[in-house]
C-alpha cells in the first residue's frame, strides 16, 4: 500500500469520525485498526505507533487527561475569561433555549422545526379580533389622533377600557382576557395597520409592566389589589425604567431607594425613601399606577447585613404625594402618551416592592425574564402589522397611479421596491408567528426575542422608506389622506426603545446567543466557577473535551460543505425548498465553527469586539429568519402561488448570512487565519446571490393584483371601507380600477384613439355616445374616477389651519371632485 493512499484514507477516516461526531473511544479504535492495516502493509512503523499512543492514551485515560490536560486548561481558562457580573448572569439565566439552540448545534434537525405546532387562534380570540378589534379600528382617525388631538379620542380610550384591551395578558381569575401570545400579536398587527398610537397604547400594558410583573412575582395581596383594576381599565399602568443617565445600559440606573423608617397613614412603618428621574415612559401622563425600577440600599442594616441590595421594582400610586407626573414628551409627531416621572425623597412602605420585601434586589432578574417574552411580541408585531398594511396599500397605489401612460407598478424600478416590500411582509409575519408560538409553548426566548425586535424594526424602517419612494409627494404631504407620513416619521421610535438597535445587534443577540445556545460555553463557565478543585476539574473535563469534539466536528463539516457536500444533507422535503435546508445546515456549521474560533482567539475580549459579535449575530439571525420562513410556507400548505415570496425571503436570508461571514473573515483579528478560513469554507467564492429581478417582478404582480397570495399576505389586517380608513379606499379603488380598464380599452377601440387614463367620467360619456357600454358600466367608470382622484391627490390647508393652537375656520380641501 502506498503511504500517500494510506494517509489520505486516514484523513478521510478522521473526517468521517468528526463529521458524524463519533465517540472518542470508537474513533480511536477505528484509527488503531487502520494503523494495524498500515503496519501489515509496511506503511506504519515504530515511530508512527509512538505518536499514536502519545496522543491516544492521554485522551482516552481519564486520570491522565484530567491531570495533564484538563487541569492546566482550567487554570488558563480562568485567567482569560472574566468573571460574570450578577446582571450578566441574570440576563443569561432569564431566557430558555429553543430553536436557536438547534441553529447553534451546527446540525439543525429540520424535522423538529416542522413538528412544532402551527400558531392558531382560539374561537374566543378570533371573535375578539372580528368584533372589538374591528370596531375600534373603525373608530380611529389617524389624522385626528396625530394632528388635532395629539391623543386618542375619549371615546376610543373608554372603548379600550370597556373591552379589556389592556388586559390581554391578565388571567381570567382577575377579570382579564388571558389571551395567547399569538393572539396578542394578531391584535397588535391589526391595530398597527390603522394607527401606531393605538397599537402602542394597547401594546405597552400587555408587555413589560405592572400587569406582567404582578402575575409572576406579586404577593397575593398585591394581585388582588391591582389586577382587577388593571383588567377593567380603572387602573392605567406604566413602567419607569429609563433614566437620563441610563438608557440602553438599564443596569446602571442612578435612581435610588434608601431603606428607612417613616410615617405612612399615621403610623411609623419600615419603608423606602425614593429619589428618581425617569424619562421616555409610555402611558406615564395618564397612568394611575407606576411601576418603578431603582437601586435599593440599606445603610442602617434594617433588612440585614447587605448594604447594597440592588435593583428593585415597586408599584407606586400616581397620586402619591411628591410624585411629579403628567407632562408629555412629543415623540416624532407620533403622539402616544409618553413622558417623564420624577420624585425626590418620596417615602413609601416596603410592601410596595413587587413581591414584598423578599423580592428586594431581584428587580433586574424580574425585568430581564419578562422582557425575554414581551420583546418577542409587541415591537415585532407592531412592525409586522404596519408592513403588511403598507405592502397592500403600496401595491394598490402603484397599480392605480399612472405616469408615462402606464401604471407606475409596471416600471422596473418600482418593481424592485415592491419586491422588497412584499417579501419582507411575508418574512416578518413568519417571524412573529413562530416567536409567539414559542412563548405560548412556555419558552422565554431571550435570544429569539432580541432577533425579532432588531430585525423586524429594521425591516419596518426599510419597507417604509421603499414605500415613501414609490408614493413620492403623496407620502410627503401630510393630511387626512396621507396614510404613510406618520409611519415614516415614527420609524426611529421602534428602533430606539426596548434596547437600541445598535446595542441589540452588536451586543445582545450574539452575546446572549453564544452563552445560552452554544452547547458547551455556559457549561464551561459554570464549571470554572466551582470552588471545589476536584469537582471543578471533573465537570470542566466533561465539557472541555465535548467542546473540542464539537469544534473539530464543525471544522470537518464546514470544509466538506464548502466543497459541495451540503448537497448530500437529507431534508424534510425534496421540492424547491430542499437547497434552502441544505444551505442553512452548512451555514449553521459555519456559525458554530466561527463562534468557537472567535472565542478561542479573543477569549473574554470577544464581548468588546462588537463588530465581530454583530456579524456572528447576523449569521444566527438570518438562519433563524430563514427557518421561520420555511416553517410558515409549510404551515400554510406549501402554496404554489406563494413561491416567489418564499424564494425571495430565503435567498435574501442566505445572502445576508453569507455576507456576514465574509465580512467577519475579511476583518478577523488574525488576518492570516481569516484568509485561510475563507479559502477552506468558501473555496469557490460566494455561493448565494441576492433575489433576482424576476422574483421582484412576480412579487410586484402579487401586490398589484387581488389574488389568494395577496390575501394571505394581508391576513388579519383592517380592510373595511369607511371614511377613517384610507387602506379600505385603496382596496376598493384597486378592484374598481381593474374592472374599469377593459371598459376603458373598449371605448378607446371604438373611438379609434388612445385616450389618457384620466377623466374617466368623460370616457364614460363617450362610451355611451358610441354605444359600446351600458349605463351600469358607465357608472363604474365614473366611480373609478372619483376613487382614482382620491387616491392620487393630496391635502391642502388654509394657512391658519396649520398654526399650532388655532382651530380651523374651514375644512381641509381633501376631497377632490371629478373634472
PDB file of C-alpha atoms in Angstrom, residues 290-484:
ATOM      1  CA  UNK A 290     -46.396  53.434  38.279  1.00  0.00           C
ATOM      2  CA  UNK A 291     -44.010  50.517  38.181  1.00  0.00           C
ATOM      3  CA  UNK A 292     -40.643  51.896  39.304  1.00  0.00           C
ATOM      4  CA  UNK A 293     -37.147  50.418  38.999  1.00  0.00           C
ATOM      5  CA  UNK A 294     -34.422  51.739  41.307  1.00  0.00           C
ATOM      6  CA  UNK A 295     -31.344  50.643  43.219  1.00  0.00           C
ATOM      7  CA  UNK A 296     -32.138  49.850  46.835  1.00  0.00           C
ATOM      8  CA  UNK A 297     -29.593  50.443  49.600  1.00  0.00           C
ATOM      9  CA  UNK A 298     -29.834  49.672  53.324  1.00  0.00           C
ATOM     10  CA  UNK A 299     -27.179  51.807  55.032  1.00  0.00           C
ATOM     11  CA  UNK A 300     -28.511  51.140  58.549  1.00  0.00           C
ATOM     12  CA  UNK A 301     -28.885  47.389  58.105  1.00  0.00           C
ATOM     13  CA  UNK A 302     -32.610  47.415  58.737  1.00  0.00           C
ATOM     14  CA  UNK A 303     -33.135  44.431  56.447  1.00  0.00           C
ATOM     15  CA  UNK A 304     -29.918  42.562  57.198  1.00  0.00           C
ATOM     16  CA  UNK A 305     -26.191  42.736  56.686  1.00  0.00           C
ATOM     17  CA  UNK A 306     -26.264  43.582  52.983  1.00  0.00           C
ATOM     18  CA  UNK A 307     -25.912  47.315  52.340  1.00  0.00           C
ATOM     19  CA  UNK A 308     -26.142  47.336  48.518  1.00  0.00           C
ATOM     20  CA  UNK A 309     -29.304  45.333  47.909  1.00  0.00           C
ATOM     21  CA  UNK A 310     -29.563  46.018  44.168  1.00  0.00           C
ATOM     22  CA  UNK A 311     -32.153  46.819  41.532  1.00  0.00           C
ATOM     23  CA  UNK A 312     -35.668  46.607  42.906  1.00  0.00           C
ATOM     24  CA  UNK A 313     -39.131  47.078  41.396  1.00  0.00           C
ATOM     25  CA  UNK A 314     -42.026  48.686  43.249  1.00  0.00           C
ATOM     26  CA  UNK A 315     -45.576  49.854  42.492  1.00  0.00           C
ATOM     27  CA  UNK A 316     -46.353  53.480  43.318  1.00  0.00           C
ATOM     28  CA  UNK A 317     -49.852  55.021  43.007  1.00  0.00           C
ATOM     29  CA  UNK A 318     -49.716  58.056  40.720  1.00  0.00           C
ATOM     30  CA  UNK A 319     -51.494  60.009  43.453  1.00  0.00           C
ATOM     31  CA  UNK A 320     -48.559  59.558  45.859  1.00  0.00           C
ATOM     32  CA  UNK A 321     -47.565  62.887  47.367  1.00  0.00           C
ATOM     33  CA  UNK A 322     -44.470  64.346  45.732  1.00  0.00           C
ATOM     34  CA  UNK A 323     -44.698  62.310  42.541  1.00  0.00           C
ATOM     35  CA  UNK A 324     -44.066  64.580  39.546  1.00  0.00           C
ATOM     36  CA  UNK A 325     -46.060  63.017  36.719  1.00  0.00           C
ATOM     37  CA  UNK A 326     -48.285  64.264  33.895  1.00  0.00           C
ATOM     38  CA  UNK A 327     -46.018  66.123  31.483  1.00  0.00           C
ATOM     39  CA  UNK A 328     -45.595  64.726  27.987  1.00  0.00           C
ATOM     40  CA  UNK A 329     -42.778  64.121  25.563  1.00  0.00           C
ATOM     41  CA  UNK A 330     -43.556  64.587  21.859  1.00  0.00           C
ATOM     42  CA  UNK A 331     -42.014  61.597  20.032  1.00  0.00           C
ATOM     43  CA  UNK A 332     -41.574  62.452  16.329  1.00  0.00           C
ATOM     44  CA  UNK A 333     -45.157  63.569  15.665  1.00  0.00           C
ATOM     45  CA  UNK A 334     -46.470  60.187  16.812  1.00  0.00           C
ATOM     46  CA  UNK A 335     -48.195  61.414  19.974  1.00  0.00           C
ATOM     47  CA  UNK A 336     -48.774  58.310  22.035  1.00  0.00           C
ATOM     48  CA  UNK A 337     -48.853  59.111  25.742  1.00  0.00           C
ATOM     49  CA  UNK A 338     -45.232  59.285  26.864  1.00  0.00           C
ATOM     50  CA  UNK A 339     -43.495  61.455  29.417  1.00  0.00           C
ATOM     51  CA  UNK A 340     -41.167  61.879  32.402  1.00  0.00           C
ATOM     52  CA  UNK A 341     -41.665  60.826  36.011  1.00  0.00           C
ATOM     53  CA  UNK A 342     -39.682  62.383  38.839  1.00  0.00           C
ATOM     54  CA  UNK A 343     -39.578  62.147  42.599  1.00  0.00           C
ATOM     55  CA  UNK A 344     -37.376  63.414  45.416  1.00  0.00           C
ATOM     56  CA  UNK A 345     -37.298  61.731  48.831  1.00  0.00           C
ATOM     57  CA  UNK A 346     -40.722  60.155  48.397  1.00  0.00           C
ATOM     58  CA  UNK A 347     -41.423  57.775  51.264  1.00  0.00           C
ATOM     59  CA  UNK A 348     -43.428  54.598  50.629  1.00  0.00           C
ATOM     60  CA  UNK A 349     -43.837  51.397  52.664  1.00  0.00           C
ATOM     61  CA  UNK A 350     -41.573  48.428  51.988  1.00  0.00           C
ATOM     62  CA  UNK A 351     -44.553  46.331  50.930  1.00  0.00           C
ATOM     63  CA  UNK A 352     -44.823  48.487  47.798  1.00  0.00           C
ATOM     64  CA  UNK A 353     -41.998  46.323  46.432  1.00  0.00           C
ATOM     65  CA  UNK A 354     -43.427  43.894  43.875  1.00  0.00           C
ATOM     66  CA  UNK A 355     -43.407  40.558  45.649  1.00  0.00           C
ATOM     67  CA  UNK A 356     -42.803  42.179  49.028  1.00  0.00           C
ATOM     68  CA  UNK A 357     -39.573  42.654  50.953  1.00  0.00           C
ATOM     69  CA  UNK A 358     -38.268  39.215  49.993  1.00  0.00           C
ATOM     70  CA  UNK A 359     -38.014  40.399  46.362  1.00  0.00           C
ATOM     71  CA  UNK A 360     -35.830  43.388  47.239  1.00  0.00           C
ATOM     72  CA  UNK A 361     -32.799  43.321  44.942  1.00  0.00           C
ATOM     73  CA  UNK A 362     -34.450  40.922  42.482  1.00  0.00           C
ATOM     74  CA  UNK A 363     -35.645  43.636  40.096  1.00  0.00           C
ATOM     75  CA  UNK A 364     -33.135  43.078  37.332  1.00  0.00           C
ATOM     76  CA  UNK A 365     -33.901  39.371  37.154  1.00  0.00           C
ATOM     77  CA  UNK A 366     -37.614  40.147  37.093  1.00  0.00           C
ATOM     78  CA  UNK A 367     -37.159  42.644  34.271  1.00  0.00           C
ATOM     79  CA  UNK A 368     -34.999  40.510  32.003  1.00  0.00           C
ATOM     80  CA  UNK A 369     -37.228  37.467  32.492  1.00  0.00           C
ATOM     81  CA  UNK A 370     -40.327  39.412  31.451  1.00  0.00           C
ATOM     82  CA  UNK A 371     -38.515  41.284  28.689  1.00  0.00           C
ATOM     83  CA  UNK A 372     -37.407  37.995  27.120  1.00  0.00           C
ATOM     84  CA  UNK A 373     -41.099  37.355  26.476  1.00  0.00           C
ATOM     85  CA  UNK A 374     -42.505  40.839  25.868  1.00  0.00           C
ATOM     86  CA  UNK A 375     -39.834  41.807  23.375  1.00  0.00           C
ATOM     87  CA  UNK A 376     -40.873  38.860  21.190  1.00  0.00           C
ATOM     88  CA  UNK A 377     -44.424  40.209  20.919  1.00  0.00           C
ATOM     89  CA  UNK A 378     -45.051  43.951  20.959  1.00  0.00           C
ATOM     90  CA  UNK A 379     -42.497  45.678  18.725  1.00  0.00           C
ATOM     91  CA  UNK A 380     -42.129  42.814  16.223  1.00  0.00           C
ATOM     92  CA  UNK A 381     -45.919  42.573  15.911  1.00  0.00           C
ATOM     93  CA  UNK A 382     -46.425  46.310  15.554  1.00  0.00           C
ATOM     94  CA  UNK A 383     -43.728  46.379  12.883  1.00  0.00           C
ATOM     95  CA  UNK A 384     -45.091  43.369  11.010  1.00  0.00           C
ATOM     96  CA  UNK A 385     -48.664  44.675  11.097  1.00  0.00           C
ATOM     97  CA  UNK A 386     -47.618  48.056   9.788  1.00  0.00           C
ATOM     98  CA  UNK A 387     -45.610  46.472   6.992  1.00  0.00           C
ATOM     99  CA  UNK A 388     -48.450  44.150   5.974  1.00  0.00           C
ATOM    100  CA  UNK A 389     -50.783  47.145   5.656  1.00  0.00           C
ATOM    101  CA  UNK A 390     -48.134  49.126   3.759  1.00  0.00           C
ATOM    102  CA  UNK A 391     -47.481  46.217   1.390  1.00  0.00           C
ATOM    103  CA  UNK A 392     -51.103  46.009   0.264  1.00  0.00           C
ATOM    104  CA  UNK A 393     -51.518  49.781   0.147  1.00  0.00           C
ATOM    105  CA  UNK A 394     -48.332  50.356  -1.846  1.00  0.00           C
ATOM    106  CA  UNK A 395     -49.210  47.623  -4.306  1.00  0.00           C
ATOM    107  CA  UNK A 396     -52.667  49.127  -4.824  1.00  0.00           C
ATOM    108  CA  UNK A 397     -51.278  52.642  -5.173  1.00  0.00           C
ATOM    109  CA  UNK A 398     -48.639  51.508  -7.680  1.00  0.00           C
ATOM    110  CA  UNK A 399     -51.330  49.872  -9.805  1.00  0.00           C
ATOM    111  CA  UNK A 400     -53.695  52.871  -9.653  1.00  0.00           C
ATOM    112  CA  UNK A 401     -51.142  55.675 -10.059  1.00  0.00           C
ATOM    113  CA  UNK A 402     -50.054  56.209 -13.672  1.00  0.00           C
ATOM    114  CA  UNK A 403     -47.147  58.017 -15.278  1.00  0.00           C
ATOM    115  CA  UNK A 404     -45.918  57.812 -18.854  1.00  0.00           C
ATOM    116  CA  UNK A 405     -49.281  56.254 -19.807  1.00  0.00           C
ATOM    117  CA  UNK A 406     -48.885  53.135 -17.665  1.00  0.00           C
ATOM    118  CA  UNK A 407     -49.275  52.138 -14.015  1.00  0.00           C
ATOM    119  CA  UNK A 408     -46.075  53.007 -12.163  1.00  0.00           C
ATOM    120  CA  UNK A 409     -46.060  49.467 -10.756  1.00  0.00           C
ATOM    121  CA  UNK A 410     -45.108  48.248 -14.237  1.00  0.00           C
ATOM    122  CA  UNK A 411     -41.806  50.149 -14.070  1.00  0.00           C
ATOM    123  CA  UNK A 412     -38.808  48.027 -13.141  1.00  0.00           C
ATOM    124  CA  UNK A 413     -37.532  50.476 -10.553  1.00  0.00           C
ATOM    125  CA  UNK A 414     -40.884  50.361  -8.768  1.00  0.00           C
ATOM    126  CA  UNK A 415     -40.988  46.566  -9.108  1.00  0.00           C
ATOM    127  CA  UNK A 416     -37.663  46.341  -7.273  1.00  0.00           C
ATOM    128  CA  UNK A 417     -39.032  48.282  -4.306  1.00  0.00           C
ATOM    129  CA  UNK A 418     -42.316  46.336  -4.370  1.00  0.00           C
ATOM    130  CA  UNK A 419     -40.341  43.083  -4.307  1.00  0.00           C
ATOM    131  CA  UNK A 420     -38.591  44.169  -1.118  1.00  0.00           C
ATOM    132  CA  UNK A 421     -41.856  45.319   0.461  1.00  0.00           C
ATOM    133  CA  UNK A 422     -43.892  42.199  -0.304  1.00  0.00           C
ATOM    134  CA  UNK A 423     -41.206  39.677   0.593  1.00  0.00           C
ATOM    135  CA  UNK A 424     -40.376  41.424   3.852  1.00  0.00           C
ATOM    136  CA  UNK A 425     -44.057  41.456   4.810  1.00  0.00           C
ATOM    137  CA  UNK A 426     -44.112  37.673   4.274  1.00  0.00           C
ATOM    138  CA  UNK A 427     -40.859  37.192   6.148  1.00  0.00           C
ATOM    139  CA  UNK A 428     -41.777  39.417   9.098  1.00  0.00           C
ATOM    140  CA  UNK A 429     -45.104  37.717   9.673  1.00  0.00           C
ATOM    141  CA  UNK A 430     -43.267  34.373   9.560  1.00  0.00           C
ATOM    142  CA  UNK A 431     -41.033  35.514  12.419  1.00  0.00           C
ATOM    143  CA  UNK A 432     -43.872  36.834  14.600  1.00  0.00           C
ATOM    144  CA  UNK A 433     -45.924  33.660  14.156  1.00  0.00           C
ATOM    145  CA  UNK A 434     -43.014  31.455  15.162  1.00  0.00           C
ATOM    146  CA  UNK A 435     -41.693  33.590  18.023  1.00  0.00           C
ATOM    147  CA  UNK A 436     -45.101  33.994  19.670  1.00  0.00           C
ATOM    148  CA  UNK A 437     -45.775  30.274  19.321  1.00  0.00           C
ATOM    149  CA  UNK A 438     -42.586  29.682  21.281  1.00  0.00           C
ATOM    150  CA  UNK A 439     -43.878  31.916  24.068  1.00  0.00           C
ATOM    151  CA  UNK A 440     -47.176  30.011  24.073  1.00  0.00           C
ATOM    152  CA  UNK A 441     -45.245  26.749  24.412  1.00  0.00           C
ATOM    153  CA  UNK A 442     -43.717  28.077  27.624  1.00  0.00           C
ATOM    154  CA  UNK A 443     -40.407  29.313  26.260  1.00  0.00           C
ATOM    155  CA  UNK A 444     -38.733  32.530  27.376  1.00  0.00           C
ATOM    156  CA  UNK A 445     -36.833  33.040  24.123  1.00  0.00           C
ATOM    157  CA  UNK A 446     -34.418  35.807  25.096  1.00  0.00           C
ATOM    158  CA  UNK A 447     -32.186  35.342  22.037  1.00  0.00           C
ATOM    159  CA  UNK A 448     -35.088  34.929  19.614  1.00  0.00           C
ATOM    160  CA  UNK A 449     -36.851  37.966  21.086  1.00  0.00           C
ATOM    161  CA  UNK A 450     -33.716  40.073  20.552  1.00  0.00           C
ATOM    162  CA  UNK A 451     -33.506  38.852  16.947  1.00  0.00           C
ATOM    163  CA  UNK A 452     -37.188  39.610  16.386  1.00  0.00           C
ATOM    164  CA  UNK A 453     -37.000  43.063  17.954  1.00  0.00           C
ATOM    165  CA  UNK A 454     -33.929  44.153  15.995  1.00  0.00           C
ATOM    166  CA  UNK A 455     -34.682  42.717  12.580  1.00  0.00           C
ATOM    167  CA  UNK A 456     -38.422  43.392  12.489  1.00  0.00           C
ATOM    168  CA  UNK A 457     -37.992  47.057  13.422  1.00  0.00           C
ATOM    169  CA  UNK A 458     -35.108  47.460  10.955  1.00  0.00           C
ATOM    170  CA  UNK A 459     -37.095  45.830   8.179  1.00  0.00           C
ATOM    171  CA  UNK A 460     -40.057  48.050   9.020  1.00  0.00           C
ATOM    172  CA  UNK A 461     -37.837  51.104   8.582  1.00  0.00           C
ATOM    173  CA  UNK A 462     -36.564  49.807   5.221  1.00  0.00           C
ATOM    174  CA  UNK A 463     -40.062  48.988   3.980  1.00  0.00           C
ATOM    175  CA  UNK A 464     -41.461  52.394   4.954  1.00  0.00           C
ATOM    176  CA  UNK A 465     -38.599  54.047   3.081  1.00  0.00           C
ATOM    177  CA  UNK A 466     -39.247  51.949  -0.042  1.00  0.00           C
ATOM    178  CA  UNK A 467     -42.943  52.793   0.162  1.00  0.00           C
ATOM    179  CA  UNK A 468     -42.177  56.508   0.509  1.00  0.00           C
ATOM    180  CA  UNK A 469     -40.018  56.288  -2.614  1.00  0.00           C
ATOM    181  CA  UNK A 470     -42.940  54.812  -4.543  1.00  0.00           C
ATOM    182  CA  UNK A 471     -45.527  57.251  -3.224  1.00  0.00           C
ATOM    183  CA  UNK A 472     -43.361  60.332  -3.746  1.00  0.00           C
ATOM    184  CA  UNK A 473     -45.263  63.513  -2.966  1.00  0.00           C
ATOM    185  CA  UNK A 474     -48.314  61.521  -1.898  1.00  0.00           C
ATOM    186  CA  UNK A 475     -46.292  60.282   1.073  1.00  0.00           C
ATOM    187  CA  UNK A 476     -44.671  63.645   1.785  1.00  0.00           C
ATOM    188  CA  UNK A 477     -47.752  65.854   2.054  1.00  0.00           C
ATOM    189  CA  UNK A 478     -49.369  65.242   5.421  1.00  0.00           C
ATOM    190  CA  UNK A 479     -53.122  65.340   5.797  1.00  0.00           C
ATOM    191  CA  UNK A 480     -56.181  63.133   6.248  1.00  0.00           C
ATOM    192  CA  UNK A 481     -55.410  61.288   3.007  1.00  0.00           C
ATOM    193  CA  UNK A 482     -51.776  60.534   3.886  1.00  0.00           C
ATOM    194  CA  UNK A 483     -51.527  57.041   5.361  1.00  0.00           C
ATOM    195  CA  UNK A 484     -47.730  56.824   5.245  1.00  0.00           C
TER     196      UNK A 484
END
